[in-house]
Coordinates of C-alpha atoms and ligand atoms in Angstrom, one line a residue:
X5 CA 0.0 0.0 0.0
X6 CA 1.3 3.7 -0.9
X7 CA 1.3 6.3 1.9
X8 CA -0.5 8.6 2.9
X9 CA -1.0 11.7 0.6
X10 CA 0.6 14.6 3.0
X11 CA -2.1 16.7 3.1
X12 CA -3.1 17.2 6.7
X13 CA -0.5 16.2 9.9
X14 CA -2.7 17.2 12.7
X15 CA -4.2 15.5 16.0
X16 CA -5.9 12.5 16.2
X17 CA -9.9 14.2 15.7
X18 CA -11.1 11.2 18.5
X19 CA -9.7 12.4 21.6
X20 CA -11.6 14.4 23.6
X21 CA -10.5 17.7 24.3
X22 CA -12.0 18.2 27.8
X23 CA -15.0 17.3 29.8
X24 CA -16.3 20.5 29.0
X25 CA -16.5 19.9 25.3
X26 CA -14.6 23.4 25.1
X27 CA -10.8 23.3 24.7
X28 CA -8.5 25.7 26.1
X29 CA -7.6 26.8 22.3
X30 CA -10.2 26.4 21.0
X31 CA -13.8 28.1 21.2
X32 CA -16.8 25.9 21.7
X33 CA -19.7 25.6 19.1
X34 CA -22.1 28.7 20.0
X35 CA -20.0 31.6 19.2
X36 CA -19.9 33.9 16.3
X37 CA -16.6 32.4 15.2
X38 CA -18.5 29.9 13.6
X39 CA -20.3 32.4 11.4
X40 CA -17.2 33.8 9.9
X41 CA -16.5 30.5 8.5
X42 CA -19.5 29.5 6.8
X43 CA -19.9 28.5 3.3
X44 CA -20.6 30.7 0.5
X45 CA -24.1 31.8 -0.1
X46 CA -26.4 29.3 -1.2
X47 CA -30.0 29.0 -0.8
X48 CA -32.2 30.6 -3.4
X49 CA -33.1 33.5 -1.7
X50 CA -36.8 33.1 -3.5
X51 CA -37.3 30.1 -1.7
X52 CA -36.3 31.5 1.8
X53 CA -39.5 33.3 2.9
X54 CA -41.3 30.2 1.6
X55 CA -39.7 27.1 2.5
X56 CA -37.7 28.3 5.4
X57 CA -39.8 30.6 8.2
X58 CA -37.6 32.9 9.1
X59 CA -39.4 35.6 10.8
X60 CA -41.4 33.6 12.9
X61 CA -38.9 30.7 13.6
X62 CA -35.8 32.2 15.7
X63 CA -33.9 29.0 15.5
X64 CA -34.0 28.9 11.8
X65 CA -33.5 32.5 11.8
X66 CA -30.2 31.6 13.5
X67 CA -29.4 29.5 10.7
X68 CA -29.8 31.7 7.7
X69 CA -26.0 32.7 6.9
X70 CA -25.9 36.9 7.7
X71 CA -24.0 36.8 3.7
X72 CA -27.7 36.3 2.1
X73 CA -28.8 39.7 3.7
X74 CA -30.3 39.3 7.0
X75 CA -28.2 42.0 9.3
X76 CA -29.2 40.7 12.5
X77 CA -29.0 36.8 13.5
X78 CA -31.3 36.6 16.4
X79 CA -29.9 34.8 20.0
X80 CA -30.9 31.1 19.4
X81 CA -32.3 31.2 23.0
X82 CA -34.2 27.4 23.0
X83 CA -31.1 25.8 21.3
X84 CA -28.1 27.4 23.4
X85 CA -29.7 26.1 26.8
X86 CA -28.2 22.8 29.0
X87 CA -31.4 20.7 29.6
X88 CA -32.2 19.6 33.0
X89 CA -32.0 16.1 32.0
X90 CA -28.5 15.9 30.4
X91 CA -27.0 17.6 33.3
X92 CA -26.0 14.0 35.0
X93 CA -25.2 12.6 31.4
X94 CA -21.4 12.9 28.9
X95 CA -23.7 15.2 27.1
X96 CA -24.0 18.0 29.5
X97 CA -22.7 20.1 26.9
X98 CA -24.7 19.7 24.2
X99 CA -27.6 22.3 24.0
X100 CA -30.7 20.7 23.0
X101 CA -34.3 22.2 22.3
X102 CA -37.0 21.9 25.2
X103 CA -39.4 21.0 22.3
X104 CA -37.5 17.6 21.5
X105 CA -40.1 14.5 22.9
X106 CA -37.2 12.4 24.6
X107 CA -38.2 8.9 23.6
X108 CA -36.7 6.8 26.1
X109 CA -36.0 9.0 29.9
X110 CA -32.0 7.7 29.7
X111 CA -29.2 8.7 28.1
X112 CA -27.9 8.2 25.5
X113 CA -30.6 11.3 23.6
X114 CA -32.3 10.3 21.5
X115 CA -36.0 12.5 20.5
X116 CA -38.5 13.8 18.4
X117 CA -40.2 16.8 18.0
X118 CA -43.9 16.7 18.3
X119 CA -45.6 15.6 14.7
X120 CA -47.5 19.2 14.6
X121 CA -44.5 21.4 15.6
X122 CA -42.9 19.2 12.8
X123 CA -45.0 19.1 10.2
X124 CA -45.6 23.4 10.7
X125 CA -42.5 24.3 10.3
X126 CA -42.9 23.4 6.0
X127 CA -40.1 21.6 4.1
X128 CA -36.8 22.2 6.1
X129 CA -36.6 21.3 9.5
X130 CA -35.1 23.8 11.8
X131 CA -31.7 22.0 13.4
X132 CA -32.8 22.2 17.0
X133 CA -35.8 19.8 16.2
X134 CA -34.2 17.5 13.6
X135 CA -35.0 14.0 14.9
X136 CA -31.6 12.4 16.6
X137 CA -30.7 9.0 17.4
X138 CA -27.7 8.5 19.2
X139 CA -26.4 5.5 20.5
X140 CA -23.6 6.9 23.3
X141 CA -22.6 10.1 24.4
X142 CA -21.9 13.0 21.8
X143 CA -18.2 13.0 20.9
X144 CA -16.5 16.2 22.3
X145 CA -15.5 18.5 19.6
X146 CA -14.1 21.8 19.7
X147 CA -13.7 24.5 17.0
X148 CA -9.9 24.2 17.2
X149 CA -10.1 19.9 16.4
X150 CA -12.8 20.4 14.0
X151 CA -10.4 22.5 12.1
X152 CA -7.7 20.0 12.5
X153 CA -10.4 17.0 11.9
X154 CA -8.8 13.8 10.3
X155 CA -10.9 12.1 7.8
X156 CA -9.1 8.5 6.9
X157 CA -9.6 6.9 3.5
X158 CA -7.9 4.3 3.0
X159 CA -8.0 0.5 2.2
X160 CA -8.1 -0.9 -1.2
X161 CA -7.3 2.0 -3.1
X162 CA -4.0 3.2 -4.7
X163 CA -3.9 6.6 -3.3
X164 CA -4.7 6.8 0.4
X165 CA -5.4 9.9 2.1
X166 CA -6.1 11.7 5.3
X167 CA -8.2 15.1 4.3
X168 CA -9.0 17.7 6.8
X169 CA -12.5 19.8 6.3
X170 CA -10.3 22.6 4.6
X171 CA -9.0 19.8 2.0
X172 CA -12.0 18.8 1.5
X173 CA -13.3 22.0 0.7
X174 CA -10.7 23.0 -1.6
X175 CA -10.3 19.9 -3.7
X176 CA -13.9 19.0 -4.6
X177 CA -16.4 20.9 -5.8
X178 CA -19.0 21.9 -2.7
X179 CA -22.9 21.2 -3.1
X180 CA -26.1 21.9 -1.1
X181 CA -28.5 19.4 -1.4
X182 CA -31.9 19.3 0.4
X183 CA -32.1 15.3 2.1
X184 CA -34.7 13.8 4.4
X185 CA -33.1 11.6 6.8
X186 CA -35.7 9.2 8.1
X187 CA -35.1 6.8 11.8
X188 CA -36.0 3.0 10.8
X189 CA -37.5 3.4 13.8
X190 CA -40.4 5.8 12.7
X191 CA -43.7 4.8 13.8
X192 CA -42.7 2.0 16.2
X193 CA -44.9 2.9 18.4
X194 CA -47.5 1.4 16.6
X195 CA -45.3 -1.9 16.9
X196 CA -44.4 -1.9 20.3
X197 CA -48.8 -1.5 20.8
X198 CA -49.1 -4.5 19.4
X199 CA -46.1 -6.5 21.2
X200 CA -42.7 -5.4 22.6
X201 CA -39.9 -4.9 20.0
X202 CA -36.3 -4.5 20.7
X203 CA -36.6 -0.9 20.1
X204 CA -38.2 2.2 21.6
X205 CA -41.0 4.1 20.9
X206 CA -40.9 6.4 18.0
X207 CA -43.7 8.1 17.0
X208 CA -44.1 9.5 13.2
X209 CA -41.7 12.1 13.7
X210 CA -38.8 10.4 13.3
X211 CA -37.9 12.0 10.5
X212 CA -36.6 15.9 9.4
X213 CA -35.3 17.7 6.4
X214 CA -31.9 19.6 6.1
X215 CA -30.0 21.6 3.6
X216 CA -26.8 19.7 3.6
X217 CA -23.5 21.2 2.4
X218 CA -20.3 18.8 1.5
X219 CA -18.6 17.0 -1.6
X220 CA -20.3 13.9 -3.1
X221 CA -18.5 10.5 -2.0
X222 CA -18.3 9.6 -5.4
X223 CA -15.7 12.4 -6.2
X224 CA -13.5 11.5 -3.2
X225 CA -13.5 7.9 -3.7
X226 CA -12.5 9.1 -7.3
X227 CA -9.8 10.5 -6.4
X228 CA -8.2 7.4 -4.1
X229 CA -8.8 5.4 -6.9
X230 CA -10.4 2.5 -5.6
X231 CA -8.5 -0.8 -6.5
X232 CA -9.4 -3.9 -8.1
X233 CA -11.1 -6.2 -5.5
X234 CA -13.2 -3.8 -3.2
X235 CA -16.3 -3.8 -3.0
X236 CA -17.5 -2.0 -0.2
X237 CA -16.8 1.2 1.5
X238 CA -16.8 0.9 5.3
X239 CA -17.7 4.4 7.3
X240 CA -16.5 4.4 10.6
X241 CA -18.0 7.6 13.4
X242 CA -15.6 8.1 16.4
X243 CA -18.4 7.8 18.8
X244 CA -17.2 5.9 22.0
X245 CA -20.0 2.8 22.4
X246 CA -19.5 -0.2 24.3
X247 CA -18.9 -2.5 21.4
X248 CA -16.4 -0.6 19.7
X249 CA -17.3 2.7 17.2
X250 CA -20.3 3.2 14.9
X251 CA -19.7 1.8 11.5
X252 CA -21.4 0.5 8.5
X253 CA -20.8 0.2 5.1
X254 CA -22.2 0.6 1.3
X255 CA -21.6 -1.4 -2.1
X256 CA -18.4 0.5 -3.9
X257 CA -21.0 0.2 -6.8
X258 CA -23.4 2.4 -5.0
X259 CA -21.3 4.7 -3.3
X260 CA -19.6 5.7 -6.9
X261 CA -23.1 6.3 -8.3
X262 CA -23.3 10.4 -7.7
X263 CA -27.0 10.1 -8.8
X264 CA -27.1 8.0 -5.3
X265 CA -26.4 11.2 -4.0
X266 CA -24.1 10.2 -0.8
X267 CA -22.2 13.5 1.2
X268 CA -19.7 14.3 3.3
X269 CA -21.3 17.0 4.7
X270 CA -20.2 19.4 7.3
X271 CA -22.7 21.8 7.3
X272 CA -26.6 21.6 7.8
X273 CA -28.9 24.5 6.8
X274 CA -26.4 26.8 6.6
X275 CA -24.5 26.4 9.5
X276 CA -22.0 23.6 10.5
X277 CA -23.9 20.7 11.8
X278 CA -24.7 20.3 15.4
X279 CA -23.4 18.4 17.8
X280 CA -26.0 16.0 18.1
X281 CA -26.0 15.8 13.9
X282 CA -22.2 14.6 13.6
X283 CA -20.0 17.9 14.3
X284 CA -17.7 18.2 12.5
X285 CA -18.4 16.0 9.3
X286 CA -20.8 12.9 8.8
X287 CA -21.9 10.9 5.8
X288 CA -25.4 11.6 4.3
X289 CA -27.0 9.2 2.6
X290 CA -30.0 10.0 0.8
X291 CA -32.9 7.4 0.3
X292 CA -31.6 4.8 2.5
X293 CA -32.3 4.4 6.2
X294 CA -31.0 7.0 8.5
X295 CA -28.6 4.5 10.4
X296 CA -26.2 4.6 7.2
X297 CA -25.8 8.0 7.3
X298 CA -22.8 7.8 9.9
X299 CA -22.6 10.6 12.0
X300 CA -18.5 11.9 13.5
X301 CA -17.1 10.1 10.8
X302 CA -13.1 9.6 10.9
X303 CA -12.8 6.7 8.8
X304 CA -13.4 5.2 5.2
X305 CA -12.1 2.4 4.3
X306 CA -12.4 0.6 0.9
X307 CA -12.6 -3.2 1.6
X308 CA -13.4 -6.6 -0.5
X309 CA -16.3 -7.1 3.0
X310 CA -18.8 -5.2 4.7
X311 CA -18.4 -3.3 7.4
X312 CA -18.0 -5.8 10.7
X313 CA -19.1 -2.7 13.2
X314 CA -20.8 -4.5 15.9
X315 CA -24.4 -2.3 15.2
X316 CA -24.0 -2.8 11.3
X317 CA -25.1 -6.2 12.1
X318 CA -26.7 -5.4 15.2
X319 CA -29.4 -3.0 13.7
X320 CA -31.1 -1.9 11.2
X321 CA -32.1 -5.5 10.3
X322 CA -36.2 -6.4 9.7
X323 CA -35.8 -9.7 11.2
X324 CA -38.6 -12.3 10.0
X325 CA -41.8 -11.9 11.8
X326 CA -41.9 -15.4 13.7
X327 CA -38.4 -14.2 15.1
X328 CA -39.3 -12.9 18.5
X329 CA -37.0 -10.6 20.3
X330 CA -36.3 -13.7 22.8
X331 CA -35.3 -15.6 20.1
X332 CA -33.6 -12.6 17.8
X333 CA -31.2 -12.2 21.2
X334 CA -30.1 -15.7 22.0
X335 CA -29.5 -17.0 18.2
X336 CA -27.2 -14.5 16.6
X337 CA -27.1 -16.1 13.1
X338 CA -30.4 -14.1 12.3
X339 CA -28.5 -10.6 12.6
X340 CA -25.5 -12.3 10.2
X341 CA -28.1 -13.1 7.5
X342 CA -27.3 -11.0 4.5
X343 CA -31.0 -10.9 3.6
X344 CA -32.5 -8.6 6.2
X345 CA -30.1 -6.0 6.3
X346 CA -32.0 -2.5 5.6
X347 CA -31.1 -0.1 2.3
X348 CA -33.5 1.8 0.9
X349 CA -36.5 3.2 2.6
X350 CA -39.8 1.8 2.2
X351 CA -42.6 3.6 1.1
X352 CA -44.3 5.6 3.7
X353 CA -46.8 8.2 5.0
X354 CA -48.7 9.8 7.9
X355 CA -51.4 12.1 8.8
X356 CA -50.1 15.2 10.8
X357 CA -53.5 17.2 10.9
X358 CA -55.4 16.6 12.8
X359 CA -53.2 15.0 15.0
X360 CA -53.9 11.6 17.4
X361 CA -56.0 12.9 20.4
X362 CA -56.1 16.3 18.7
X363 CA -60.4 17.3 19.3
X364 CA -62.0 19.5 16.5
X365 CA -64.5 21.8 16.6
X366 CA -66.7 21.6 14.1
X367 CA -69.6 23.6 15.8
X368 CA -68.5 26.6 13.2
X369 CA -68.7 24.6 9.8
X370 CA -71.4 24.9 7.7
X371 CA -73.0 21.9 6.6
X372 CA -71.1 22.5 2.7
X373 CA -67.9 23.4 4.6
X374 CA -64.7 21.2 3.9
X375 CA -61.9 20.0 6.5
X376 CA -58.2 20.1 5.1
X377 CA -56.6 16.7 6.1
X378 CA -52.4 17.2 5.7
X379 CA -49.6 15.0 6.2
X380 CA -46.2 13.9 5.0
X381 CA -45.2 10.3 3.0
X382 CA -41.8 9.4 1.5
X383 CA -40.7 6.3 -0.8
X384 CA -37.1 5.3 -0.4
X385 CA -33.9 4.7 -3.1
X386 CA -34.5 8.2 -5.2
X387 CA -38.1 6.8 -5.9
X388 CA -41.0 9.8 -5.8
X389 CA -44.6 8.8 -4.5
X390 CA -46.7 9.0 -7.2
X391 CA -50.3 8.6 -5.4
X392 CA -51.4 9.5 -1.9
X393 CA -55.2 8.2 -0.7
X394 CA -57.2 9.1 2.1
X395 CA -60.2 6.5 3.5
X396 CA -62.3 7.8 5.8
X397 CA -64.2 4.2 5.6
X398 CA -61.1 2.3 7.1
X399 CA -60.4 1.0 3.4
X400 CA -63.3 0.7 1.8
X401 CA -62.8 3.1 -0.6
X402 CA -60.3 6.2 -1.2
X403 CA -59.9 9.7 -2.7
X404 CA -56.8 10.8 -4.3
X405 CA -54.9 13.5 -2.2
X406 CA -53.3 16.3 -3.8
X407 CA -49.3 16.1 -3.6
X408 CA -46.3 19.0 -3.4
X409 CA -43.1 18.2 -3.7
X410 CA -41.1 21.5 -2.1
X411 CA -37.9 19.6 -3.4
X412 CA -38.8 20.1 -7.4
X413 CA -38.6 24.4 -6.1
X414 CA -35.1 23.4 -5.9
X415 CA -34.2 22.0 -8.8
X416 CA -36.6 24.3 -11.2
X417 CA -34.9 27.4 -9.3
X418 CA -32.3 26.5 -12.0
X419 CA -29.9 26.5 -8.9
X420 CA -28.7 23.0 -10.3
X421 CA -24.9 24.1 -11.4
X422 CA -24.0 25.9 -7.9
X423 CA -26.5 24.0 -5.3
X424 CA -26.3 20.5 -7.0
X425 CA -22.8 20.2 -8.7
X426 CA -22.1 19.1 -11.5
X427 CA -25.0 16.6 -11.7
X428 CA -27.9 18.0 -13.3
X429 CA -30.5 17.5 -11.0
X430 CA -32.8 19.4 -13.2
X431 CA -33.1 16.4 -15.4
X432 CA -33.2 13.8 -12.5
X433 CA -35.9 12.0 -11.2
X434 CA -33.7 11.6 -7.8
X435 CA -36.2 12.2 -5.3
X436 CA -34.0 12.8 -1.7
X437 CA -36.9 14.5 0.2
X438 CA -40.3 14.1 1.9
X439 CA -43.4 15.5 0.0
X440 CA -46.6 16.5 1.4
X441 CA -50.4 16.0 1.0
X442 CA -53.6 17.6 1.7
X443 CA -57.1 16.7 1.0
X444 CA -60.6 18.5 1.8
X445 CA -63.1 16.5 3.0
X446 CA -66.3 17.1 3.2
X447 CA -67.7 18.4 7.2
X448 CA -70.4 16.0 6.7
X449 CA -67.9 13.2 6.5
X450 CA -65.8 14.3 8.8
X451 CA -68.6 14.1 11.2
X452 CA -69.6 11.3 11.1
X453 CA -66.4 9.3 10.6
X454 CA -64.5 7.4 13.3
X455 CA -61.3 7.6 11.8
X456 CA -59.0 8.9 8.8
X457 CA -56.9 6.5 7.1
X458 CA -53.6 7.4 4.7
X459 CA -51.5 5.3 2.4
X460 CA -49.4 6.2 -0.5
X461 CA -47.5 4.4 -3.4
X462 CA -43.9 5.1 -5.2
X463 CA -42.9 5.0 -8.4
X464 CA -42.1 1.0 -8.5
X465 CA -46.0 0.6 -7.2
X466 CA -45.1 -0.2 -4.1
X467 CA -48.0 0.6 -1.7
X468 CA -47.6 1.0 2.3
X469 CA -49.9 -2.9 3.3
X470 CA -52.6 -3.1 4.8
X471 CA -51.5 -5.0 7.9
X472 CA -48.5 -4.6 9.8
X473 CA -45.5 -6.3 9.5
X474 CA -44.3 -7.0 12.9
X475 CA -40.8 -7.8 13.1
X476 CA -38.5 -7.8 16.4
X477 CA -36.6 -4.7 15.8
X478 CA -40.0 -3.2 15.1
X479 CA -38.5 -1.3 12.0
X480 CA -39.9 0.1 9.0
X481 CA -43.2 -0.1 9.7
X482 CA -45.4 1.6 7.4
X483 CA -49.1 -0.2 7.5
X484 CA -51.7 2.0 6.6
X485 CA -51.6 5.2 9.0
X486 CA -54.9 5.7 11.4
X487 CA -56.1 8.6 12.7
X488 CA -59.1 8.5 14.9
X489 CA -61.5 11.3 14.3
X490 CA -62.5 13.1 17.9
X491 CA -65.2 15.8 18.1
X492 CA -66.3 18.5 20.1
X493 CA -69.8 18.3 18.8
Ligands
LIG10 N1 -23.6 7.7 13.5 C1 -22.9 7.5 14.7 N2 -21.5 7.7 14.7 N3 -23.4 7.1 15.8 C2 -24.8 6.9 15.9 O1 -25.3 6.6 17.0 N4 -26.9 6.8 14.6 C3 -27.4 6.5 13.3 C4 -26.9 7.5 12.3 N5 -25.5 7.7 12.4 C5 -25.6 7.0 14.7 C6 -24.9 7.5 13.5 C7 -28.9 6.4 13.2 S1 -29.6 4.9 13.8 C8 -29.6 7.4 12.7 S2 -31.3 7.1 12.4 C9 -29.0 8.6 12.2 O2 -27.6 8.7 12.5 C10 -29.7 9.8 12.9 O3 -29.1 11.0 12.5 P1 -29.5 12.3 13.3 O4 -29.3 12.0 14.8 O5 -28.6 13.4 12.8 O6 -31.0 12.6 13.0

């Protein structure tokens, strides 16, 4: 094996720099240090007022780089506050919004934001309620050792290289691309109703929607030229879990493919990614579950096997259904089979208004009146949903919902050459991000139903089922989503 390319000889990015999280050189995350060193402008500034609210939304406000013309950059005052709860915790550092739903009352963090609070804040989700799954405490990173950060690639490739951010930066071309990163966990809730999965309780907000800024994998692992013989790219976070770091891994064949649309990304609308998000540089990985988008990430490594990270096998698996989660712990051969590891997403949706338990008052509505049902749905791999329905007969028969799809803004803001590189996503049918659905229906209907029922399809005509597909992780669930109807009158 060559060595190294020379371009960065700095400290080893996975020791901790205090217990603080702030080290004596350098200057913590929340100052205005970071906003001298954010990227070049590039949102659309005729999608800001719609697709991001910044007026009425301080902690997006924050977010909005001052270069685009907004003078003052409010105080983030929800985001920069130590919760109660992680005083105790490693991650009594890490400022975290007071409007997060934390899903399990432990650390490690890991929360939602209420559906509603969700769902109302439109197409990008502010940072500070950006679902987050974390499986140990929050690596301690400074400003001073993001700037020296280490990225390793290396493996089966004929040029090996350590990169730091600035190399990064400077020798690949920089894109923003809108990506919704969805938990496998969402909605397993419903699951766990039914009967106990490994997991927790997620409800259908484990999902959000960022602006991320980075370099496509494919141009990187370009430039290391990948030898003959590998066949997977391992991604390695520096997170400190009790079975060694957070890794996983994707087909060379995949990770090459730009229309896949994998990042390194370091910042996150606008501004570098939070800690909780992977500060200082994570993968993104559009399409696929969540858990492959490795968060803190120090290492790639090109390799004739998958990764052999403890949770790649451990996790994101749907197990077969008669696999209990007695059975899924004591026999470990089901988490080595090849055949239930999780890519892509699956086809998904859920209603956000009105909301479970949510009571309407109808006593206004005249008898003609109509009541806007609105929610989200996604399909996985690039795919685009094609058809959302609405029953209000539990199945019996359905009305076609009307769709948006914020994302196509993006790409028909003829932003494609600066935001999206030097894939046209103009042309592409890549879909990366949520869409969302209303319908009217009639008060009448509405009044006298018991409950609202959504499913969608994608593009390959796959449709969410009609029953639920239990499974002992309790992952990807997307049976038809139920809403029951309760009224004031
Ligand atoms: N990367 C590292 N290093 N450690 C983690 O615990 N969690 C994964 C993934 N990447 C994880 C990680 C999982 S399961 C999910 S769903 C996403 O990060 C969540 O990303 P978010 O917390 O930024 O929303």
């Amino acid at each position: 094996m060559q060595p190294a390319d020379e371009l960065s000889t700095h400290t080893d990015p996975c020791t901790p720099t205090s217990s603080t999280g702030v080290s004596s050189e350098g200057t913590g995350y929340f100052t205005s240090n970071n906003l001298t060193e954010l990227p070049t402008p590039f949102y659309p500034p005729s999608l800001l007022e719609e697709d991001i609210k910044v007026k009425s939304e301080p902690s997006v406000a924050r977010q909005i780089p001052s270069c685009l013309g907004f003078p003052e950059l409010p105080q983030d005052k929800v985001s920069s506050e130590i919760n109660p709860s992680d005083v105790a915790t490693p991650d009594a550092w890490v400022p975290r919004d007071g409007r997060m739903v934390r899903l399990t009352g432990k650390h490690p963090f890991n929360a939602e934001a209420k559906l509603k609070d969700l769902y109302t804040q439109g197409f990008i989700t502010p940072s500070s309620l950006f679902f987050v799954r974390n499986h140990g405490a929050v690596p301690i990173v400074d400003q001073h050792l993001a700037n020296n950060w280490k990225l390793k690639v290396h493996g089966l490739c004929s040029k090996p290289v350590t990169f730091t951010l600035d190399d990064l930066r400077r020798k690949f071309r920089v894109v923003t691309i809108p990506v919704t990163l969805v938990c496998a966990g969402n909605r397993r809730k419903e699951q766990n109703m039914v009967q106990k999965s490994l997991g927790f309780s997620w409800g259908a907000a484990g999902l959000s929607t960022a602006l991320f800024t980075g370099v496509y994998l494919a141009d990187v692992l370009e430039y290391v030229l990948p030898l003959r013989g590998a066949r997977h790219v391992v991604f390695e976070g520096c997170d400190d879990l009790p079975n060694g770091p957070y890794g996983t891994s994707q087909l060379l064949s995949w990770a090459r493919d730009k229309r896949k649309g994998m990042m390194l990304a370091w910042a996150m609308n606008g501004l570098p990614l939070e800690p909780d998000h992977g500060f200082p540089l994570r993968l993104v990985v559009p399409g696929q579950i969540g858990g492959r988008s490795v968060k803190w990430l120090s290492r790639i490594e090109l390799s004739e096997h998958e990764s052999q990270h403890h949770l790649h096998f451990r996790d994101n698996k749907v197990l077969p259904m008669p696999v209990g989660p007695d059975q899924a712990r004591a026999e470990s051969h089901w988490w080595y089979d090849p055949r239930y590891i999780i890519r892509d997403l699956n086809v998904n949706s859920a209603i956000a208004s009105p909301d479970h338990d949510e009571i309407l008052d109808l006593s206004a509505q005249g008898a003609d009146g109509t009541y806007p049902v609105k929610g989200y749905a996604y399909a996985g791999g690039g795919r685009r949903v094609t058809r959302v329905e609405v029953s209000t007969d539990d199945g019996d028969s359905w009305s076609l919902a009307d769709i948006t799809y914020p994302e196509d803004r993006f790409r028909a803001t003829a932003y494609s050459d600066s935001v999206y590189g030097d894939l046209d996503m103009t042309e592409s049918d890549t879909c990366f991000c949520w869409c969302f659905w209303t319908l009217e229906i009639p008060i009448q209907t509405i009044r006298t139903t018991r409950a609202i029922v959504v499913r969608c399809m994608d593009e390959s005509l796959a449709l969410q089922p009609r029953n639920m597909y239990w499974n002992a992780t309790g992952m990807m669930n997307n049976w038809w989503f139920r809403v029951c109807v309760h009224k004031l009158s």
